[in-house]
Amino acid sequence: MGLKDFEEYAEKAKTLPENTSNENKLILYGLYKQATVGPVTTSRPGMFNQKERAKWDAWKAVEAKSKEDAMNDYITKVKQLQEAAAAS
C-alpha cells in the first residue's frame, strides 16, 4: 500500500457515518497526522481546550510509528469502520 492508497482512504474516511465514535475519529486523526507530518511538532494544548488536547494525545500515542506504518494502519482502520458501518 502506498501514498495513492492512503490518499484514497483519506477521502473515504470523510464519508464514514456521523455516528462514528469519537474514539475512532481520534485514532484516525492521530494516524493521519503521523503519516503526513511525522511525530508531534507542537506542545500539548491546555486543559481548557479538551478537543484539541484529545487530538494531540491521539497523535502523540502513535509517534513511534513510521510514516509508512501509520499510513497502513490508517487504511486498515478506515476499512474496519467501513465494514462495521455496512454491517449495521
Short mmCIF file of N, CA and C in Angstrom, two decimals:
data_model
loop_
_atom_site.label_atom_id
_atom_site.label_comp_id
_atom_site.label_asym_id
_atom_site.label_seq_id
_atom_site.Cartn_x
_atom_site.Cartn_y
_atom_site.Cartn_z
N MET A 1 0.85 -1.18 0.00
CA MET A 1 0.00 0.00 0.00
C MET A 1 0.88 1.24 0.00
N GLY A 2 0.54 2.17 -0.84
CA GLY A 2 1.37 3.36 -0.95
C GLY A 2 0.59 4.63 -0.71
N LEU A 3 1.22 5.72 -1.09
CA LEU A 3 0.64 7.04 -0.89
C LEU A 3 -0.70 7.18 -1.60
N LYS A 4 -0.80 6.62 -2.79
CA LYS A 4 -2.04 6.72 -3.55
C LYS A 4 -3.20 6.04 -2.80
N ASP A 5 -2.92 4.84 -2.25
CA ASP A 5 -3.94 4.14 -1.45
C ASP A 5 -4.32 4.97 -0.23
N PHE A 6 -3.30 5.53 0.42
CA PHE A 6 -3.54 6.34 1.61
C PHE A 6 -4.45 7.52 1.29
N GLU A 7 -4.15 8.22 0.20
CA GLU A 7 -4.97 9.37 -0.18
C GLU A 7 -6.40 8.95 -0.51
N GLU A 8 -6.54 7.79 -1.14
CA GLU A 8 -7.87 7.26 -1.46
C GLU A 8 -8.67 7.00 -0.17
N TYR A 9 -8.01 6.39 0.82
CA TYR A 9 -8.71 6.09 2.07
C TYR A 9 -8.93 7.33 2.93
N ALA A 10 -8.08 8.34 2.77
CA ALA A 10 -8.31 9.61 3.46
C ALA A 10 -9.61 10.23 2.95
N GLU A 11 -9.87 10.09 1.65
CA GLU A 11 -11.14 10.57 1.08
C GLU A 11 -12.31 9.72 1.58
N LYS A 12 -12.11 8.41 1.61
CA LYS A 12 -13.19 7.52 2.08
C LYS A 12 -13.53 7.79 3.55
N ALA A 13 -12.53 8.17 4.33
CA ALA A 13 -12.77 8.44 5.75
C ALA A 13 -13.76 9.58 5.93
N LYS A 14 -13.77 10.51 4.97
CA LYS A 14 -14.69 11.65 5.05
C LYS A 14 -16.14 11.22 4.86
N THR A 15 -16.36 10.02 4.34
CA THR A 15 -17.73 9.55 4.10
C THR A 15 -18.18 8.55 5.16
N LEU A 16 -17.40 8.38 6.21
CA LEU A 16 -17.83 7.49 7.30
C LEU A 16 -19.07 8.08 7.96
N PRO A 17 -19.92 7.21 8.52
CA PRO A 17 -21.18 7.71 9.10
C PRO A 17 -20.97 8.71 10.24
N GLU A 18 -21.97 9.54 10.43
CA GLU A 18 -21.95 10.54 11.50
C GLU A 18 -21.73 9.90 12.87
N ASN A 19 -22.24 8.67 13.02
CA ASN A 19 -22.19 8.03 14.34
C ASN A 19 -20.86 7.31 14.59
N THR A 20 -19.86 7.54 13.76
CA THR A 20 -18.52 7.01 14.03
C THR A 20 -18.07 7.58 15.38
N SER A 21 -17.60 6.72 16.27
CA SER A 21 -17.27 7.17 17.63
C SER A 21 -16.11 8.17 17.62
N ASN A 22 -16.12 9.03 18.63
CA ASN A 22 -15.03 9.99 18.78
C ASN A 22 -13.71 9.26 18.95
N GLU A 23 -13.74 8.13 19.66
CA GLU A 23 -12.53 7.34 19.86
C GLU A 23 -11.93 6.93 18.52
N ASN A 24 -12.78 6.43 17.62
CA ASN A 24 -12.30 6.03 16.30
C ASN A 24 -11.84 7.22 15.47
N LYS A 25 -12.55 8.33 15.58
CA LYS A 25 -12.14 9.54 14.86
C LYS A 25 -10.76 10.01 15.33
N LEU A 26 -10.53 9.90 16.64
CA LEU A 26 -9.23 10.32 17.19
C LEU A 26 -8.12 9.39 16.74
N ILE A 27 -8.40 8.09 16.68
CA ILE A 27 -7.41 7.13 16.18
C ILE A 27 -7.03 7.50 14.75
N LEU A 28 -8.04 7.74 13.91
CA LEU A 28 -7.77 8.12 12.52
C LEU A 28 -6.98 9.43 12.45
N TYR A 29 -7.35 10.39 13.28
CA TYR A 29 -6.66 11.68 13.28
C TYR A 29 -5.17 11.48 13.60
N GLY A 30 -4.91 10.73 14.67
CA GLY A 30 -3.52 10.51 15.08
C GLY A 30 -2.71 9.83 13.99
N LEU A 31 -3.29 8.80 13.39
CA LEU A 31 -2.58 8.08 12.33
C LEU A 31 -2.38 8.97 11.10
N TYR A 32 -3.39 9.77 10.77
CA TYR A 32 -3.28 10.67 9.62
C TYR A 32 -2.14 11.68 9.83
N LYS A 33 -2.12 12.29 11.00
CA LYS A 33 -1.09 13.29 11.28
C LYS A 33 0.30 12.64 11.29
N GLN A 34 0.40 11.45 11.86
CA GLN A 34 1.69 10.76 11.90
C GLN A 34 2.15 10.41 10.48
N ALA A 35 1.20 9.99 9.65
CA ALA A 35 1.53 9.61 8.27
C ALA A 35 1.92 10.81 7.42
N THR A 36 1.32 11.96 7.68
CA THR A 36 1.54 13.12 6.82
C THR A 36 2.58 14.10 7.36
N VAL A 37 2.67 14.21 8.68
CA VAL A 37 3.58 15.19 9.29
C VAL A 37 4.76 14.51 9.96
N GLY A 38 4.50 13.33 10.58
CA GLY A 38 5.51 12.68 11.39
C GLY A 38 5.21 12.95 12.86
N PRO A 39 6.19 12.76 13.73
CA PRO A 39 5.93 12.95 15.16
C PRO A 39 5.41 14.36 15.50
N VAL A 40 4.69 14.43 16.60
CA VAL A 40 4.09 15.68 17.08
C VAL A 40 5.12 16.82 17.06
N THR A 41 4.69 17.95 16.52
CA THR A 41 5.59 19.09 16.38
C THR A 41 5.21 20.26 17.27
N THR A 42 4.12 20.12 18.01
CA THR A 42 3.63 21.22 18.83
C THR A 42 3.57 20.80 20.30
N SER A 43 3.41 21.76 21.19
CA SER A 43 3.25 21.43 22.59
C SER A 43 1.78 21.10 22.87
N ARG A 44 1.54 20.38 23.94
CA ARG A 44 0.20 19.91 24.26
C ARG A 44 -0.71 21.09 24.61
N PRO A 45 -1.90 21.15 24.00
CA PRO A 45 -2.84 22.24 24.32
C PRO A 45 -3.22 22.23 25.80
N GLY A 46 -3.63 23.36 26.29
CA GLY A 46 -4.01 23.49 27.69
C GLY A 46 -5.30 22.75 28.03
N MET A 47 -5.54 22.60 29.32
CA MET A 47 -6.69 21.80 29.77
C MET A 47 -8.03 22.45 29.45
N PHE A 48 -8.04 23.69 29.05
CA PHE A 48 -9.32 24.33 28.71
C PHE A 48 -9.71 24.08 27.27
N ASN A 49 -8.84 23.42 26.54
CA ASN A 49 -9.13 23.10 25.14
C ASN A 49 -9.15 21.58 24.99
N GLN A 50 -10.21 20.96 25.51
CA GLN A 50 -10.28 19.50 25.58
C GLN A 50 -10.23 18.83 24.21
N LYS A 51 -10.92 19.41 23.23
CA LYS A 51 -10.97 18.78 21.90
C LYS A 51 -9.58 18.74 21.27
N GLU A 52 -8.89 19.88 21.26
CA GLU A 52 -7.55 19.92 20.67
C GLU A 52 -6.57 19.06 21.46
N ARG A 53 -6.77 19.02 22.78
CA ARG A 53 -5.90 18.20 23.63
C ARG A 53 -6.08 16.72 23.32
N ALA A 54 -7.33 16.29 23.10
CA ALA A 54 -7.60 14.89 22.76
C ALA A 54 -6.97 14.53 21.42
N LYS A 55 -7.05 15.46 20.46
CA LYS A 55 -6.46 15.23 19.15
C LYS A 55 -4.93 15.12 19.27
N TRP A 56 -4.35 16.01 20.07
CA TRP A 56 -2.90 15.99 20.28
C TRP A 56 -2.48 14.66 20.92
N ASP A 57 -3.23 14.23 21.92
CA ASP A 57 -2.92 12.97 22.62
C ASP A 57 -2.99 11.78 21.66
N ALA A 58 -3.98 11.80 20.76
CA ALA A 58 -4.13 10.71 19.79
C ALA A 58 -2.93 10.66 18.85
N TRP A 59 -2.44 11.82 18.47
CA TRP A 59 -1.27 11.90 17.59
C TRP A 59 -0.02 11.45 18.36
N LYS A 60 0.12 11.93 19.58
CA LYS A 60 1.28 11.59 20.41
C LYS A 60 1.35 10.08 20.65
N ALA A 61 0.21 9.44 20.75
CA ALA A 61 0.14 8.00 21.05
C ALA A 61 0.76 7.14 19.95
N VAL A 62 0.86 7.66 18.74
CA VAL A 62 1.38 6.87 17.63
C VAL A 62 2.72 7.41 17.11
N GLU A 63 3.39 8.25 17.89
CA GLU A 63 4.60 8.91 17.41
C GLU A 63 5.75 7.95 17.11
N ALA A 64 5.72 6.74 17.65
CA ALA A 64 6.80 5.78 17.40
C ALA A 64 6.66 5.10 16.04
N LYS A 65 5.49 5.21 15.42
CA LYS A 65 5.27 4.57 14.12
C LYS A 65 5.98 5.34 13.00
N SER A 66 6.46 4.59 12.02
CA SER A 66 6.99 5.24 10.83
C SER A 66 5.81 5.81 10.05
N LYS A 67 6.09 6.73 9.13
CA LYS A 67 5.01 7.29 8.30
C LYS A 67 4.32 6.17 7.52
N GLU A 68 5.11 5.22 7.03
CA GLU A 68 4.55 4.12 6.25
C GLU A 68 3.63 3.23 7.11
N ASP A 69 4.07 2.91 8.33
CA ASP A 69 3.23 2.11 9.23
C ASP A 69 1.94 2.85 9.57
N ALA A 70 2.07 4.14 9.80
CA ALA A 70 0.89 4.94 10.13
C ALA A 70 -0.09 4.94 8.95
N MET A 71 0.42 5.07 7.72
CA MET A 71 -0.45 5.03 6.54
C MET A 71 -1.18 3.69 6.45
N ASN A 72 -0.43 2.60 6.63
CA ASN A 72 -1.03 1.27 6.53
C ASN A 72 -2.07 1.05 7.63
N ASP A 73 -1.76 1.48 8.84
CA ASP A 73 -2.72 1.34 9.95
C ASP A 73 -3.97 2.19 9.70
N TYR A 74 -3.78 3.36 9.12
CA TYR A 74 -4.90 4.25 8.80
C TYR A 74 -5.83 3.57 7.80
N ILE A 75 -5.26 3.01 6.74
CA ILE A 75 -6.05 2.33 5.71
C ILE A 75 -6.82 1.17 6.33
N THR A 76 -6.14 0.38 7.16
CA THR A 76 -6.79 -0.75 7.82
C THR A 76 -7.95 -0.29 8.69
N LYS A 77 -7.75 0.79 9.44
CA LYS A 77 -8.80 1.30 10.34
C LYS A 77 -9.99 1.82 9.54
N VAL A 78 -9.76 2.53 8.45
CA VAL A 78 -10.88 3.01 7.62
C VAL A 78 -11.66 1.82 7.07
N LYS A 79 -10.94 0.80 6.61
CA LYS A 79 -11.62 -0.41 6.09
C LYS A 79 -12.50 -1.04 7.17
N GLN A 80 -11.96 -1.16 8.39
CA GLN A 80 -12.73 -1.74 9.50
C GLN A 80 -14.00 -0.93 9.78
N LEU A 81 -13.85 0.38 9.79
CA LEU A 81 -15.01 1.24 10.07
C LEU A 81 -16.03 1.19 8.95
N GLN A 82 -15.57 1.08 7.71
CA GLN A 82 -16.49 0.96 6.57
C GLN A 82 -17.28 -0.35 6.67
N GLU A 83 -16.57 -1.44 7.01
CA GLU A 83 -17.24 -2.74 7.14
C GLU A 83 -18.25 -2.72 8.28
N ALA A 84 -17.88 -2.10 9.40
CA ALA A 84 -18.80 -2.01 10.54
C ALA A 84 -20.04 -1.20 10.16
N ALA A 85 -19.84 -0.12 9.42
CA ALA A 85 -20.96 0.72 9.00
C ALA A 85 -21.87 -0.03 8.05
N ALA A 86 -21.28 -0.81 7.15
CA ALA A 86 -22.07 -1.57 6.17
C ALA A 86 -22.87 -2.68 6.86
N ALA A 87 -22.33 -3.20 7.95
CA ALA A 87 -22.99 -4.31 8.65
C ALA A 87 -24.12 -3.83 9.55
N SER A 88 -24.14 -2.55 9.88
CA SER A 88 -25.16 -2.06 10.82
C SER A 88 -26.43 -1.62 10.12
#
